[in-house]
């Protein structure tokens, strides 16, 4: 197995791959994992210094049932299949999932009138367990809701999940099963050819018989490198507020609005980390790097959140962040095979991509076969069991047997999130170690709590730098 972050890429036969997947977000990592089941030479290439560093790290972290997808679309089918696949995979790989169920809350007569139509839509999507709730029933289920709620549609099966662990699990299993992961490796040019396409990167040249574009926000730009101009990606910014763990008792379900033209709208949801999240906004922009938050956006969220759950505004905000989704002007995924180019585009993957990721990967394998790939026989993947980041599951600082064997798992470094020195060292020694402190936070939750690293930041950084020193030698940074 090989993970590279710096230096020149391999040359000669070591740079020749059957398939190169460009983009190591949740979808690209899932595709690399699926390819790793076969005796192929596969590379997963990422411009950033870590997997899951783009859209995949900043989303609403919901494992969707697909109840409200447009019936008959590719997205509807893949989200439905993906929900089943990821639910099972999460149990196998140790990814925290909490099946809370969702409530679509109606706040006016127009929204209440839309609920039966949404129930019918859910049934067309194969989700037959939704139920209409009256205002009194809703009040008993969510007693902290603001005044004026007229009813709701209950959607069992909607869950919250850890998006960071999901992407990392896919990529880890792919690498352990033989995939080469090249980070800090932005593709700058593609030169199509026979029998290999040449990918010119900042670190050297890779050659690929077949090519998969899983570039997220940049899928249209990568398409243009191979001569395709099938769609344009518009970055749609979603700003979110994360409230302190003391807010967790205020909400029991994922509280969804009745969907609007720009998406699912502003929701309030618990997280697997024990917080409560409010958002996202939906702002179409021109800048694919505009992940900053705005005073106007956050004020709008607080205004909407105050109507939905008034007591939430009395709680502390521990973090704000923004993510960009890849909108393409079409309410469906933009996944297509181009057999003449031996190339598959996986574009327009919106907020449901986390849920659909494993099903998208299986679909892409079929498209690669249409492009001439003979994957060979299937083989077992290397096993993977991820460290738990979820509050509803055992954490190391509570595990007396683990601490007796390895005392560092009882030495808390980040007191807000109860992260131990043992967890940090394990992350730094893992198959895909973090490239920076943000990557370490996504693997352990260190520096992600109320103090945002003001208390533990120095010690966390010291542990990180110590590992870098041991790995790269004196003077490494």
Coordinates of C-alpha atoms in Angstrom, one line a residue:
X1 CA 0.0 0.0 0.0
X2 CA 1.2 3.5 -0.8
X3 CA 0.2 7.0 0.5
X4 CA 2.3 9.9 -0.8
X5 CA 2.0 13.6 0.1
X6 CA 5.2 15.1 -1.3
X7 CA 8.1 14.5 -3.7
X8 CA 8.0 13.3 -7.2
X9 CA 5.5 10.6 -8.3
X10 CA 6.6 7.2 -9.3
X11 CA 8.0 6.8 -12.8
X12 CA 8.0 4.1 -15.4
X13 CA 5.7 1.1 -14.9
X14 CA 5.0 2.3 -11.3
X15 CA 3.2 5.3 -12.8
X16 CA 0.9 3.2 -15.0
X17 CA -2.6 2.4 -13.7
X18 CA -5.6 0.6 -15.0
X19 CA -7.8 3.3 -13.4
X20 CA -7.1 6.6 -11.9
X21 CA -9.8 8.2 -9.8
X22 CA -9.4 12.0 -9.5
X23 CA -10.9 13.4 -6.3
X24 CA -10.7 11.8 -2.9
X25 CA -13.9 13.0 -1.4
X26 CA -16.5 10.6 -0.2
X27 CA -17.6 9.6 -3.7
X28 CA -14.1 9.3 -5.2
X29 CA -12.9 7.3 -2.1
X30 CA -15.9 5.0 -2.4
X31 CA -15.1 4.4 -6.1
X32 CA -11.5 3.6 -5.3
X33 CA -12.6 1.2 -2.6
X34 CA -15.0 -0.6 -5.0
X35 CA -12.2 -0.9 -7.6
X36 CA -9.9 -2.4 -4.9
X37 CA -12.0 -5.5 -4.8
X38 CA -10.5 -6.5 -8.2
X39 CA -6.9 -7.3 -9.3
X40 CA -6.3 -3.8 -10.8
X41 CA -3.7 -1.1 -10.5
X42 CA -5.7 1.8 -9.1
X43 CA -4.6 5.3 -8.0
X44 CA -6.7 7.8 -6.1
X45 CA -5.5 11.3 -6.7
X46 CA -6.3 14.4 -4.6
X47 CA -5.3 18.1 -4.9
X48 CA -5.6 18.7 -1.2
X49 CA -3.3 17.3 1.5
X50 CA -6.0 14.9 2.9
X51 CA -9.0 12.9 1.9
X52 CA -12.4 14.4 2.3
X53 CA -11.1 17.9 2.4
X54 CA -13.6 19.5 0.1
X55 CA -17.4 19.3 0.0
X56 CA -17.3 16.0 2.0
X57 CA -16.0 17.6 5.2
X58 CA -18.7 20.3 5.5
X59 CA -22.2 19.0 5.0
X60 CA -25.3 18.3 7.1
X61 CA -24.1 14.7 7.9
X62 CA -27.5 13.1 7.3
X63 CA -27.9 9.5 6.1
X64 CA -31.0 10.1 3.9
X65 CA -33.6 7.6 3.0
X66 CA -34.3 9.3 -0.3
X67 CA -37.9 9.9 0.5
X68 CA -38.0 13.3 -1.2
X69 CA -35.8 12.7 -4.3
X70 CA -37.4 13.2 -7.7
X71 CA -39.0 9.8 -8.5
X72 CA -37.4 7.9 -11.4
X73 CA -34.1 9.8 -11.3
X74 CA -30.7 8.2 -11.0
X75 CA -30.3 10.1 -7.7
X76 CA -33.5 8.6 -6.3
X77 CA -32.3 5.1 -7.1
X78 CA -28.8 5.5 -5.9
X79 CA -29.8 7.2 -2.6
X80 CA -32.2 4.4 -1.9
X81 CA -29.6 1.8 -2.6
X82 CA -26.9 3.8 -0.9
X83 CA -28.9 4.1 2.3
X84 CA -29.1 0.3 2.6
X85 CA -25.4 -0.2 1.7
X86 CA -24.0 2.5 4.0
X87 CA -26.2 1.5 6.9
X88 CA -24.7 -2.0 6.7
X89 CA -21.2 -0.8 6.1
X90 CA -21.3 1.6 9.0
X91 CA -22.0 -1.3 11.4
X92 CA -19.1 -3.3 9.9
X93 CA -16.6 -0.4 9.8
X94 CA -17.5 1.3 13.1
X95 CA -18.9 4.5 11.6
X96 CA -21.2 6.1 14.1
X97 CA -24.9 6.4 13.0
X98 CA -27.9 7.4 15.0
X99 CA -31.3 6.6 13.5
X100 CA -33.3 9.5 14.9
X101 CA -36.0 9.8 12.2
X102 CA -37.1 13.1 10.7
X103 CA -40.0 15.5 11.0
X104 CA -41.0 17.8 8.1
X105 CA -42.6 20.6 10.0
X106 CA -45.3 22.7 8.4
X107 CA -45.5 26.3 9.6
X108 CA -48.3 27.6 7.3
X109 CA -51.3 26.3 5.5
X110 CA -49.5 26.0 2.2
X111 CA -46.8 23.8 3.8
X112 CA -49.4 21.7 5.6
X113 CA -51.2 21.1 2.3
X114 CA -47.9 20.0 0.8
X115 CA -47.3 17.2 3.4
X116 CA -49.7 14.6 1.8
X117 CA -48.0 15.2 -1.6
X118 CA -44.6 14.6 0.0
X119 CA -45.9 11.4 1.6
X120 CA -47.1 10.2 -1.9
X121 CA -43.7 11.2 -3.3
X122 CA -42.0 9.1 -0.6
X123 CA -44.2 6.1 -1.4
X124 CA -43.2 6.4 -5.1
X125 CA -39.6 6.3 -3.9
X126 CA -40.3 3.1 -2.0
X127 CA -40.5 4.7 1.4
X128 CA -43.9 3.6 2.7
X129 CA -43.6 4.3 6.5
X130 CA -44.1 8.1 6.5
X131 CA -47.0 9.3 8.7
X132 CA -48.8 12.6 9.0
X133 CA -48.8 14.1 12.5
X134 CA -51.3 16.6 13.9
X135 CA -50.2 19.7 15.8
X136 CA -50.8 18.1 19.2
X137 CA -48.9 14.9 18.2
X138 CA -46.0 17.1 17.0
X139 CA -46.0 19.0 20.2
X140 CA -45.7 15.8 22.2
X141 CA -42.9 14.6 20.0
X142 CA -40.9 17.9 20.0
X143 CA -42.0 19.9 23.0
X144 CA -39.5 22.7 22.5
X145 CA -40.8 23.7 19.0
X146 CA -41.7 27.3 18.6
X147 CA -45.4 28.4 18.4
X148 CA -47.4 28.1 15.2
X149 CA -46.4 24.6 14.0
X150 CA -49.5 23.1 12.2
X151 CA -48.3 19.5 11.8
X152 CA -45.6 17.4 10.3
X153 CA -44.7 14.5 8.2
X154 CA -42.8 11.8 10.1
X155 CA -40.0 10.1 8.1
X156 CA -38.6 7.1 10.0
X157 CA -35.2 5.9 8.9
X158 CA -33.5 9.3 8.5
X159 CA -30.3 9.2 10.5
X160 CA -27.2 11.3 11.4
X161 CA -23.8 9.9 10.6
X162 CA -20.1 10.9 10.9
X163 CA -19.1 12.1 7.4
X164 CA -15.4 12.4 8.3
X165 CA -15.1 8.8 9.4
X166 CA -17.1 7.6 6.3
X167 CA -14.7 9.1 3.8
X168 CA -11.7 8.0 5.8
X169 CA -13.0 4.5 6.1
X170 CA -13.4 4.1 2.3
X171 CA -10.0 5.5 1.6
X172 CA -8.3 3.5 4.3
X173 CA -9.8 0.3 3.1
X174 CA -8.9 1.1 -0.5
X175 CA -5.2 1.8 0.4
X176 CA -5.0 -1.3 2.6
X177 CA -6.3 -3.3 -0.4
X178 CA -3.7 -2.0 -2.8
X179 CA -4.8 1.4 -4.1
X180 CA -2.1 4.1 -4.3
X181 CA -3.2 7.4 -2.8
X182 CA -1.5 10.5 -4.0
X183 CA -2.2 13.7 -2.0
X184 CA -1.1 17.3 -2.8
X185 CA -1.4 16.1 -6.4
X186 CA -3.5 18.5 -8.4
X187 CA -4.1 17.5 -12.0
X188 CA -3.2 20.4 -14.3
X189 CA -3.5 18.8 -17.7
X190 CA -4.9 15.7 -19.3
X191 CA -3.5 14.4 -22.5
X192 CA -5.8 11.7 -23.8
X193 CA -4.1 8.9 -25.7
X194 CA -3.7 5.1 -26.4
X195 CA -3.3 3.0 -24.5
X196 CA -2.8 5.5 -21.7
X197 CA -4.1 8.9 -20.8
X198 CA -1.4 11.1 -19.4
X199 CA -2.3 13.1 -16.3
X200 CA 0.2 16.0 -15.7
X201 CA 0.2 16.9 -12.0
X202 CA 2.3 19.2 -9.9
X203 CA 4.3 16.2 -8.8
X204 CA 4.8 14.4 -12.0
X205 CA 3.0 12.4 -14.7
X206 CA 0.6 9.5 -14.1
X207 CA -0.7 7.2 -16.9
X208 CA -4.2 5.7 -16.8
X209 CA -6.0 3.3 -19.1
X210 CA -9.3 4.6 -17.8
X211 CA -10.1 7.7 -15.9
X212 CA -12.8 8.7 -13.4
X213 CA -13.7 12.3 -12.7
X214 CA -14.9 12.6 -9.1
X215 CA -13.7 16.3 -8.7
X216 CA -16.9 17.6 -7.1
X217 CA -17.0 21.4 -7.5
X218 CA -14.3 21.2 -10.2
X219 CA -15.9 18.3 -12.2
X220 CA -16.8 20.7 -15.1
X221 CA -13.3 22.0 -15.3
X222 CA -11.8 18.5 -15.4
X223 CA -14.4 17.5 -18.1
X224 CA -13.0 20.4 -20.1
X225 CA -9.5 19.0 -19.9
X226 CA -10.7 15.9 -21.8
X227 CA -12.8 17.8 -24.2
X228 CA -16.2 17.6 -22.6
X229 CA -18.5 20.5 -21.8
X230 CA -21.7 18.9 -20.7
X231 CA -22.6 21.0 -17.7
X232 CA -21.4 23.9 -15.5
X233 CA -21.0 23.6 -11.7
X234 CA -22.3 26.5 -9.7
X235 CA -21.0 26.5 -6.1
X236 CA -23.9 26.7 -3.7
X237 CA -22.8 27.8 -0.3
X238 CA -24.4 26.4 2.8
X239 CA -23.5 28.2 6.1
X240 CA -24.1 26.3 9.4
X241 CA -24.1 27.0 13.1
X242 CA -23.0 24.3 15.6
X243 CA -24.4 24.7 19.1
X244 CA -22.9 23.4 22.4
X245 CA -23.7 20.0 23.8
X246 CA -26.0 21.5 26.4
X247 CA -28.5 22.1 23.5
X248 CA -28.8 18.4 22.7
X249 CA -31.8 17.8 24.9
X250 CA -33.8 20.4 23.1
X251 CA -34.4 18.3 20.0
X252 CA -35.2 14.6 19.5
X253 CA -35.5 14.3 15.7
X254 CA -34.0 15.8 12.6
X255 CA -36.3 18.8 12.0
X256 CA -36.7 19.4 8.3
X257 CA -38.5 22.2 6.5
X258 CA -40.9 21.6 3.6
X259 CA -38.4 21.6 0.7
X260 CA -38.1 24.7 -1.5
X261 CA -36.6 25.4 -5.0
X262 CA -33.0 25.7 -3.7
X263 CA -33.0 22.5 -1.7
X264 CA -34.1 21.1 1.6
X265 CA -33.8 24.4 3.3
X266 CA -32.7 25.2 6.9
X267 CA -32.9 22.3 9.3
X268 CA -32.1 21.7 12.9
X269 CA -30.4 18.4 13.6
X270 CA -28.5 16.6 16.4
X271 CA -25.0 15.4 15.4
X272 CA -23.3 12.2 16.3
X273 CA -20.8 14.3 18.3
X274 CA -23.5 15.4 20.7
X275 CA -24.1 18.9 19.3
X276 CA -27.0 20.5 17.6
X277 CA -26.6 21.9 14.1
X278 CA -28.6 24.7 12.4
X279 CA -28.5 25.3 8.6
X280 CA -27.6 25.4 5.8
X281 CA -28.2 28.5 3.8
X282 CA -28.4 28.1 0.1
X283 CA -26.5 30.8 -1.8
X284 CA -25.4 30.4 -5.5
X285 CA -22.0 32.0 -6.0
X286 CA -19.3 32.3 -8.6
X287 CA -16.3 31.6 -6.4
X288 CA -15.5 27.9 -5.8
X289 CA -13.3 28.8 -2.9
X290 CA -15.8 30.9 -1.0
X291 CA -16.2 28.8 2.1
X292 CA -16.2 31.7 4.5
X293 CA -19.3 32.6 6.6
X294 CA -21.0 35.9 6.5
X295 CA -22.7 38.0 9.2
X296 CA -25.8 38.2 7.1
X297 CA -26.0 34.5 6.6
X298 CA -25.5 33.6 10.2
X299 CA -28.0 36.2 11.3
X300 CA -30.5 34.8 8.9
X301 CA -29.9 31.3 10.3
X302 CA -30.4 32.6 13.9
X303 CA -33.7 34.2 12.9
X304 CA -35.0 31.1 11.3
X305 CA -33.7 28.9 14.1
X306 CA -35.4 31.1 16.7
X307 CA -38.8 30.5 15.1
X308 CA -38.3 26.7 14.9
X309 CA -36.7 26.1 18.3
X310 CA -36.6 29.4 20.3
X311 CA -34.6 28.0 23.3
X312 CA -31.8 27.0 20.9
X313 CA -30.7 30.7 20.7
X314 CA -30.0 30.7 24.5
X315 CA -27.3 28.1 24.0
X316 CA -23.6 28.7 23.1
X317 CA -22.5 28.5 19.5
X318 CA -19.2 26.5 19.4
X319 CA -18.5 26.6 15.7
X320 CA -19.6 28.1 12.4
X321 CA -18.7 26.8 9.0
X322 CA -19.7 26.8 5.4
X323 CA -19.6 24.2 2.7
X324 CA -20.0 24.4 -1.1
X325 CA -22.3 22.0 -3.0
X326 CA -22.0 21.3 -6.7
X327 CA -25.2 22.6 -8.3
X328 CA -25.5 22.0 -12.0
X329 CA -29.0 23.3 -12.8
X330 CA -30.4 19.8 -13.1
X331 CA -32.2 18.0 -10.3
X332 CA -30.2 14.8 -10.8
X333 CA -26.7 13.5 -10.7
X334 CA -24.5 14.1 -13.8
X335 CA -22.9 10.7 -14.1
X336 CA -22.0 9.6 -17.6
X337 CA -19.7 7.2 -19.4
X338 CA -17.7 8.2 -22.4
X339 CA -16.5 4.9 -23.9
X340 CA -14.6 6.6 -26.8
X341 CA -12.5 8.4 -24.2
X342 CA -12.4 5.6 -21.7
X343 CA -13.6 8.1 -19.2
X344 CA -16.4 8.4 -16.6
X345 CA -17.7 11.7 -15.2
X346 CA -19.2 11.7 -11.7
X347 CA -20.6 15.2 -11.4
X348 CA -23.4 17.1 -9.8
X349 CA -23.3 15.1 -6.6
X350 CA -25.2 17.2 -4.2
X351 CA -26.0 16.9 -0.5
X352 CA -27.2 13.3 -0.9
X353 CA -23.8 12.1 -2.2
X354 CA -22.7 10.9 1.3
X355 CA -25.7 8.6 1.5
X356 CA -25.4 7.4 -2.1
X357 CA -21.6 7.0 -2.2
X358 CA -21.4 3.2 -2.1
X359 CA -24.2 2.9 -4.7
X360 CA -22.6 5.5 -6.9
X361 CA -19.4 3.4 -6.7
X362 CA -21.1 0.3 -7.9
X363 CA -22.8 2.2 -10.7
X364 CA -19.5 3.6 -11.8
X365 CA -18.0 0.1 -11.9
X366 CA -20.7 -0.8 -14.4
X367 CA -19.9 2.3 -16.5
X368 CA -16.2 1.5 -16.5
X369 CA -17.0 -1.9 -17.9
X370 CA -19.0 -0.1 -20.7
X371 CA -15.7 1.8 -21.3
X372 CA -13.8 -1.4 -21.8
X373 CA -12.6 -2.3 -18.2
X374 CA -12.3 -5.9 -17.5
X375 CA -12.0 -5.8 -13.7
X376 CA -11.2 -9.5 -13.2
X377 CA -12.5 -11.6 -10.3
X378 CA -13.7 -10.1 -7.1
X379 CA -11.6 -10.6 -4.0
X380 CA -12.1 -9.7 -0.3
X381 CA -11.2 -6.2 0.8
X382 CA -8.8 -5.7 3.7
X383 CA -10.8 -5.3 6.9
X384 CA -11.2 -1.9 8.5
X385 CA -12.6 -0.9 11.8
X386 CA -12.5 2.9 12.5
X387 CA -12.1 4.7 15.8
X388 CA -15.5 5.8 17.2
X389 CA -16.2 9.5 17.2
X390 CA -19.9 9.2 18.2
X391 CA -21.3 10.1 21.6
X392 CA -23.9 7.3 21.5
X393 CA -21.2 4.7 21.4
X394 CA -18.3 3.8 23.7
X395 CA -15.4 6.3 23.7
X396 CA -11.9 5.3 24.8
X397 CA -11.8 7.6 27.9
X398 CA -14.6 5.4 29.3
X399 CA -13.1 2.0 28.4
X400 CA -11.4 0.7 31.6
X401 CA -10.0 -2.4 29.9
X402 CA -8.5 -0.4 27.1
X403 CA -6.9 2.1 29.5
X404 CA -5.5 -0.8 31.6
X405 CA -3.8 -2.2 28.5
X406 CA -2.8 1.2 27.1
X407 CA -2.8 4.0 29.7
X408 CA -2.5 6.8 27.1
X409 CA -6.2 6.2 26.2
X410 CA -7.0 7.4 29.6
X411 CA -4.9 10.6 29.3
X412 CA -7.4 13.3 28.2
X413 CA -5.8 16.0 26.1
X414 CA -8.9 17.8 24.6
X415 CA -11.3 18.2 27.6
X416 CA -14.1 19.7 25.6
X417 CA -14.4 16.6 23.4
X418 CA -12.8 14.0 25.8
X419 CA -10.1 13.2 23.3
X420 CA -7.1 11.2 24.7
X421 CA -3.5 11.1 23.9
X422 CA -3.9 7.5 22.8
X423 CA -6.4 8.5 20.1
X424 CA -4.2 11.3 18.8
X425 CA -1.2 9.0 18.6
X426 CA -3.3 6.3 16.9
X427 CA -4.5 8.8 14.3
X428 CA -1.0 10.0 13.6
X429 CA 0.1 6.4 13.2
X430 CA -2.8 5.3 11.0
X431 CA -2.9 4.1 7.4
X432 CA -3.7 7.6 6.2
X433 CA -2.3 10.0 8.8
X434 CA -3.6 13.6 8.9
X435 CA -1.7 16.2 6.9
X436 CA -2.4 18.9 9.3
X437 CA -4.3 19.8 12.5
X438 CA -7.7 20.1 10.7
X439 CA -7.2 16.5 9.5
X440 CA -6.4 15.5 13.0
X441 CA -9.6 17.1 14.3
X442 CA -11.6 15.1 11.7
X443 CA -10.0 11.9 12.9
X444 CA -10.3 12.5 16.7
X445 CA -12.5 15.6 17.4
X446 CA -9.5 17.2 19.1
X447 CA -9.8 21.1 19.0
X448 CA -13.4 20.7 17.9
X449 CA -15.2 21.6 21.1
X450 CA -16.4 24.6 23.1
X451 CA -12.9 26.2 23.4
X452 CA -12.0 25.5 19.8
X453 CA -8.5 24.5 20.8
X454 CA -7.7 27.4 23.1
X455 CA -7.0 25.0 26.0
X456 CA -5.6 21.9 24.2
X457 CA -4.2 23.4 21.0
X458 CA -0.6 23.7 22.1
X459 CA -0.4 20.1 23.3
X460 CA -2.3 18.8 20.2
X461 CA 0.1 20.7 18.0
X462 CA 3.1 19.4 20.0
X463 CA 2.0 15.8 19.5
X464 CA 1.5 16.4 15.8
X465 CA 4.9 18.0 15.4
X466 CA 6.5 15.2 17.3
X467 CA 5.1 12.7 14.9
X468 CA 6.2 14.8 11.9
X469 CA 9.7 15.0 13.4
X470 CA 9.9 11.2 13.8
X471 CA 8.6 10.6 10.3
X472 CA 10.6 13.2 8.4
X473 CA 13.6 13.9 10.6
X474 CA 15.0 16.9 12.4
X475 CA 13.8 20.2 11.1
X476 CA 10.6 18.8 9.4
X477 CA 7.5 20.9 9.5

